[in-house]
XYZ file of C-alpha atoms in Angstrom:
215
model
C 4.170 7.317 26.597
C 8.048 7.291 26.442
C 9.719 10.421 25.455
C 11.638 8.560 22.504
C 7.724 7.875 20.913
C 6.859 11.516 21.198
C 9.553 12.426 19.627
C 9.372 9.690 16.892
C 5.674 11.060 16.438
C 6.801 14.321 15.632
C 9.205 13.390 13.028
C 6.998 11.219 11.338
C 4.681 13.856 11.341
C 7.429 16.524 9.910
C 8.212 13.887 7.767
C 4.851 13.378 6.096
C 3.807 16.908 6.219
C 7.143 17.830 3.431
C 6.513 14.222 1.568
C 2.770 14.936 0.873
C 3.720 18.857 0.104
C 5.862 17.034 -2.832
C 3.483 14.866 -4.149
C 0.886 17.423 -4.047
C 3.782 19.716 -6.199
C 3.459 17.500 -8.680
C 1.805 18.016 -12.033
C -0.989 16.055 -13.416
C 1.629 14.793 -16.373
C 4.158 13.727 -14.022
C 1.369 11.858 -12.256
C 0.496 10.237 -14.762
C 3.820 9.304 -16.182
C 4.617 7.787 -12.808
C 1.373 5.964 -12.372
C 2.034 4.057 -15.732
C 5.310 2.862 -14.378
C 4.349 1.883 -10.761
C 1.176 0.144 -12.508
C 3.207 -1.773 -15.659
C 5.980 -3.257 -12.612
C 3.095 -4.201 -10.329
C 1.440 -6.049 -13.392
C 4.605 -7.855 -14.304
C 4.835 -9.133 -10.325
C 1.146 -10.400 -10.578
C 1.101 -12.153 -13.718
C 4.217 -13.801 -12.278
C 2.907 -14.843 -8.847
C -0.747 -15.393 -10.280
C -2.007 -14.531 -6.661
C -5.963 -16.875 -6.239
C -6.617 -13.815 -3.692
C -4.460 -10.310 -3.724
C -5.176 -7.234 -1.928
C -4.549 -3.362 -2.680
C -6.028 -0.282 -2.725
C -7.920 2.500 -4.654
C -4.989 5.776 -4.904
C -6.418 9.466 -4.191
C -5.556 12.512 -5.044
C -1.675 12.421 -5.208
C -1.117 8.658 -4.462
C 1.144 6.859 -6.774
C -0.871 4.107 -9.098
C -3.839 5.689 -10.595
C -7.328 5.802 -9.600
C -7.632 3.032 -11.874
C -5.298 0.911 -10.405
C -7.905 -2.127 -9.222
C -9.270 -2.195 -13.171
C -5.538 -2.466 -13.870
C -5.012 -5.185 -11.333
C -7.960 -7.114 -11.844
C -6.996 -7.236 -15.495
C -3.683 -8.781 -14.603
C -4.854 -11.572 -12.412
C -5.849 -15.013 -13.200
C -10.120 -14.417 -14.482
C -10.603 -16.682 -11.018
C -9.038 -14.854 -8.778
C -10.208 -12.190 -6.342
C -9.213 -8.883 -5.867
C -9.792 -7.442 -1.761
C -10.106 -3.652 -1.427
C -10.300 -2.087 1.898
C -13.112 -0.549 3.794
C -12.035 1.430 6.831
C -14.235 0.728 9.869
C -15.251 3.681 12.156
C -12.189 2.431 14.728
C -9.603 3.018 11.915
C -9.081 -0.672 11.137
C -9.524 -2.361 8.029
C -12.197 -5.001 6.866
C -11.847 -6.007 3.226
C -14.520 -6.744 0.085
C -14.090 -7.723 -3.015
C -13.800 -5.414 -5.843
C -16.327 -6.652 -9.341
C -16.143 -2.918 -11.218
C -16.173 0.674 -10.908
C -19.732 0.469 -10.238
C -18.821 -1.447 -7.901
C -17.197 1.169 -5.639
C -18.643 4.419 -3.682
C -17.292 7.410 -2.111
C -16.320 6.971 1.526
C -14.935 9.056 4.345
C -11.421 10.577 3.609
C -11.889 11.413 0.070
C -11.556 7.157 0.145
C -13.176 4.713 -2.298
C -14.377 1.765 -0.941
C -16.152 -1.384 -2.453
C -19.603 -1.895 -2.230
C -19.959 -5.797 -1.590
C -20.428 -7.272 1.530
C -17.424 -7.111 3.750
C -15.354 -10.043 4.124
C -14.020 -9.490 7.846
C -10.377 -7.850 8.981
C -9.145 -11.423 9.019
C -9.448 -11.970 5.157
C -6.158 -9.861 4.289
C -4.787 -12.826 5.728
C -5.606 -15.255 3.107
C -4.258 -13.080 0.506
C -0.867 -14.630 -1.286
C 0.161 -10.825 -2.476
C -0.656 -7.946 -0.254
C -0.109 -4.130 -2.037
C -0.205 -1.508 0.201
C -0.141 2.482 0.260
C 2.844 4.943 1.707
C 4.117 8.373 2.111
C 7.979 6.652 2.444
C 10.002 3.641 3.331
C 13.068 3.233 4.436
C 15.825 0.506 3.712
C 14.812 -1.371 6.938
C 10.952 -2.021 5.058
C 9.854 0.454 7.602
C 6.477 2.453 5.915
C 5.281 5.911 6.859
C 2.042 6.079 6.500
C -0.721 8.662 7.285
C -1.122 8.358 10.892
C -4.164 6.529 11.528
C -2.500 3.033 12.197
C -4.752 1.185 9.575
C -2.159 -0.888 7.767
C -0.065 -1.226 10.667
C -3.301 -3.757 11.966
C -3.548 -5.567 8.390
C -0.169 -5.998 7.926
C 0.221 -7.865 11.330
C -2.480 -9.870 10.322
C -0.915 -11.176 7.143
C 1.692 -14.156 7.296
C 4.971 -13.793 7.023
C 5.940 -15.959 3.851
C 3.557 -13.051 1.828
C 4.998 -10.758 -0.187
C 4.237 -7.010 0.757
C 4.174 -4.482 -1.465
C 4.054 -0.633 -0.829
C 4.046 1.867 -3.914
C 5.852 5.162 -3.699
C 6.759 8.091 -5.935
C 10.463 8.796 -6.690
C 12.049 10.600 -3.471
C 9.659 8.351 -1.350
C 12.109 5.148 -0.515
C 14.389 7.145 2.209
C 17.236 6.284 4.323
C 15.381 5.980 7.724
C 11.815 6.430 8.667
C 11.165 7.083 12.773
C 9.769 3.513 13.856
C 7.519 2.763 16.653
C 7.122 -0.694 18.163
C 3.735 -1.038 16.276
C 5.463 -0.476 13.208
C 5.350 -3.521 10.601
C 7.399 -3.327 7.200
C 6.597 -4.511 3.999
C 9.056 -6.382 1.759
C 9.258 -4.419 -1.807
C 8.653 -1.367 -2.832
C 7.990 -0.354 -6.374
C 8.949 3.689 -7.638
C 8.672 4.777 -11.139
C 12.648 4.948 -11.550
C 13.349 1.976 -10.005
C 10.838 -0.624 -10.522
C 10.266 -3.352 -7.640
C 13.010 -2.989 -4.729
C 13.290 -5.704 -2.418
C 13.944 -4.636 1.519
C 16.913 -6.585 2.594
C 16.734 -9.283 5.249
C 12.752 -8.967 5.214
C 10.768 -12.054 4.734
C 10.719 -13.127 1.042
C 10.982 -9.651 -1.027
C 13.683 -11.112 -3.339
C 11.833 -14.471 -3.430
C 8.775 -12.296 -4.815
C 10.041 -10.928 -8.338
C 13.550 -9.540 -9.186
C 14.993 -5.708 -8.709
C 15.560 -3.357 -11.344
C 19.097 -2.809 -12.003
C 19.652 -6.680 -10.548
C-alpha cells in the first residue's frame, strides 16, 4: 500500500478517535435536543421527496437521530412505501430488509440493530430513491468518515448517482477536510442540528434534493 494511504489511515483514525470522544462527551439532554432536530429536517426532506423505497439506519449509543429514528421515518413516508434497514454480513458488507416495527428488529453484532425480515440482497440499496446514511464527519468535498469497516463505502457505490445521499452528523461533525482514499464515495447533504440539510457543492443532486438552511 502507498505511503500517502497509510498515512491517510492514520488520520482518519486520529480523526475518529477525538470525534467519537465528543459525541460520547455529550449529555443525554443534548442528545436528545439534537436528535429532535436532525429527525424534524430529515422528515421535512421525506415528506417532500415521498421516496416508494428509502433506506437508513438504526443510531447507537452516541449517533445523531435517535434510536427511534426508523418509527420516525416510517411515519413520514407515504403508508406504501418501504423502509430498508441494514444487516451487516460477516464480510462487512451490507444486505438490506425491510423494517415493519420495533418488534421487528433484534440485537446484532456491534451493539447494531438489525431487522428481522428476510434479507433483500446488497443490490436493493440500489433501488432506493433516498439513501440516509451514518458518519463520524464530512467534509465540504461530501467526503464521509466513517468507522473503518468500509460498509457504506460498498452501498454507496452501489446506489445511482441521480439519488440523493444523506449522512446525519452532530454539530462540529461537517469539517473542512476529511483524509480520502480512492474507495472513498461522498454523499450529497448532510443534515446537523444547527444547520438543518447542507447540500455538498458540485455533488450529484444535493441542492436538487430539498433546500439549505440559511438559503
Amino acid at each position: 500500500m502507498p505511503e500517502f494511504s497509510d498515512e491517510a489511515h492514520d488520520a482518519k483514525r486520529e480523526m475518529r478517535i477525538a470525534l467519537l470522544a465528543a459525541r460520547r462527551s455529550l449529555s443525554a439532554a443534548d442528545r436528545a435536543v439534537a436528535a429532535a432536530a436532525v429527525q424534524a429536517e430529515l422528515v421535512t426532506l421525506v415528506r417532500r421527496l415521498r421516496p416508494a423505497r428509502m433506506s437508513a439506519y438504526v443510531p447507537v449509543a452516541s449517533e445523531p437521530g435517535g434510536h427511534d429514528l426508523p418509527d420516525v421515518l416510517r411515519a413520514a413516508l407515504p403508508p406504501d412505501a418501504e423502509l430498508l434497514l441494514p444487516v451487516l454480513r460477516e464480510d462487512l458488507d451490507l444486505d438490506w430488509a425491510p423494517y415493519t416495527g420495533p418488534e421487528s428488529l433484534r440485537a446484532a453484532g456491534r451493539g447494531l440493530r438489525e431487522p428481522t425480515a428476510p434479507p433483500r440482497g446488497r443490490a436493493a440499496v440500489a433501488g432506493a430513491a433516498l439513501v440516509v446514511v451514518p458518519a463520524v464527519a464530512v467534509d465540504r468535498r461530501g467526503i464521509r468518515l466513517g468507522r473503518g469497516g468500509g460498509s457504506y463505502d460498498r452501498a454507496l457505490a452501489r446506489v445511482p448517482a441521480t439519488v440523493p445521499t444523506v449522512a446525519l452528523l452532530h454539530d462540529g461533525e461537517l469539517v473542512a477536510a476529511v483524509p480520502a482514499l480512492p474507495h472513498d464515495r461522498p454523499v450529497h447533504c448532510v443534515i446537523t442540528p444547527a444547520d438543518g440539510l447542507v447540500a455538498v457543492p458540485g455533488v450529484g443532486p444535493g441542492a436538487s434534493a430539498g433546500r439549505t438552511r440559511g438559503s
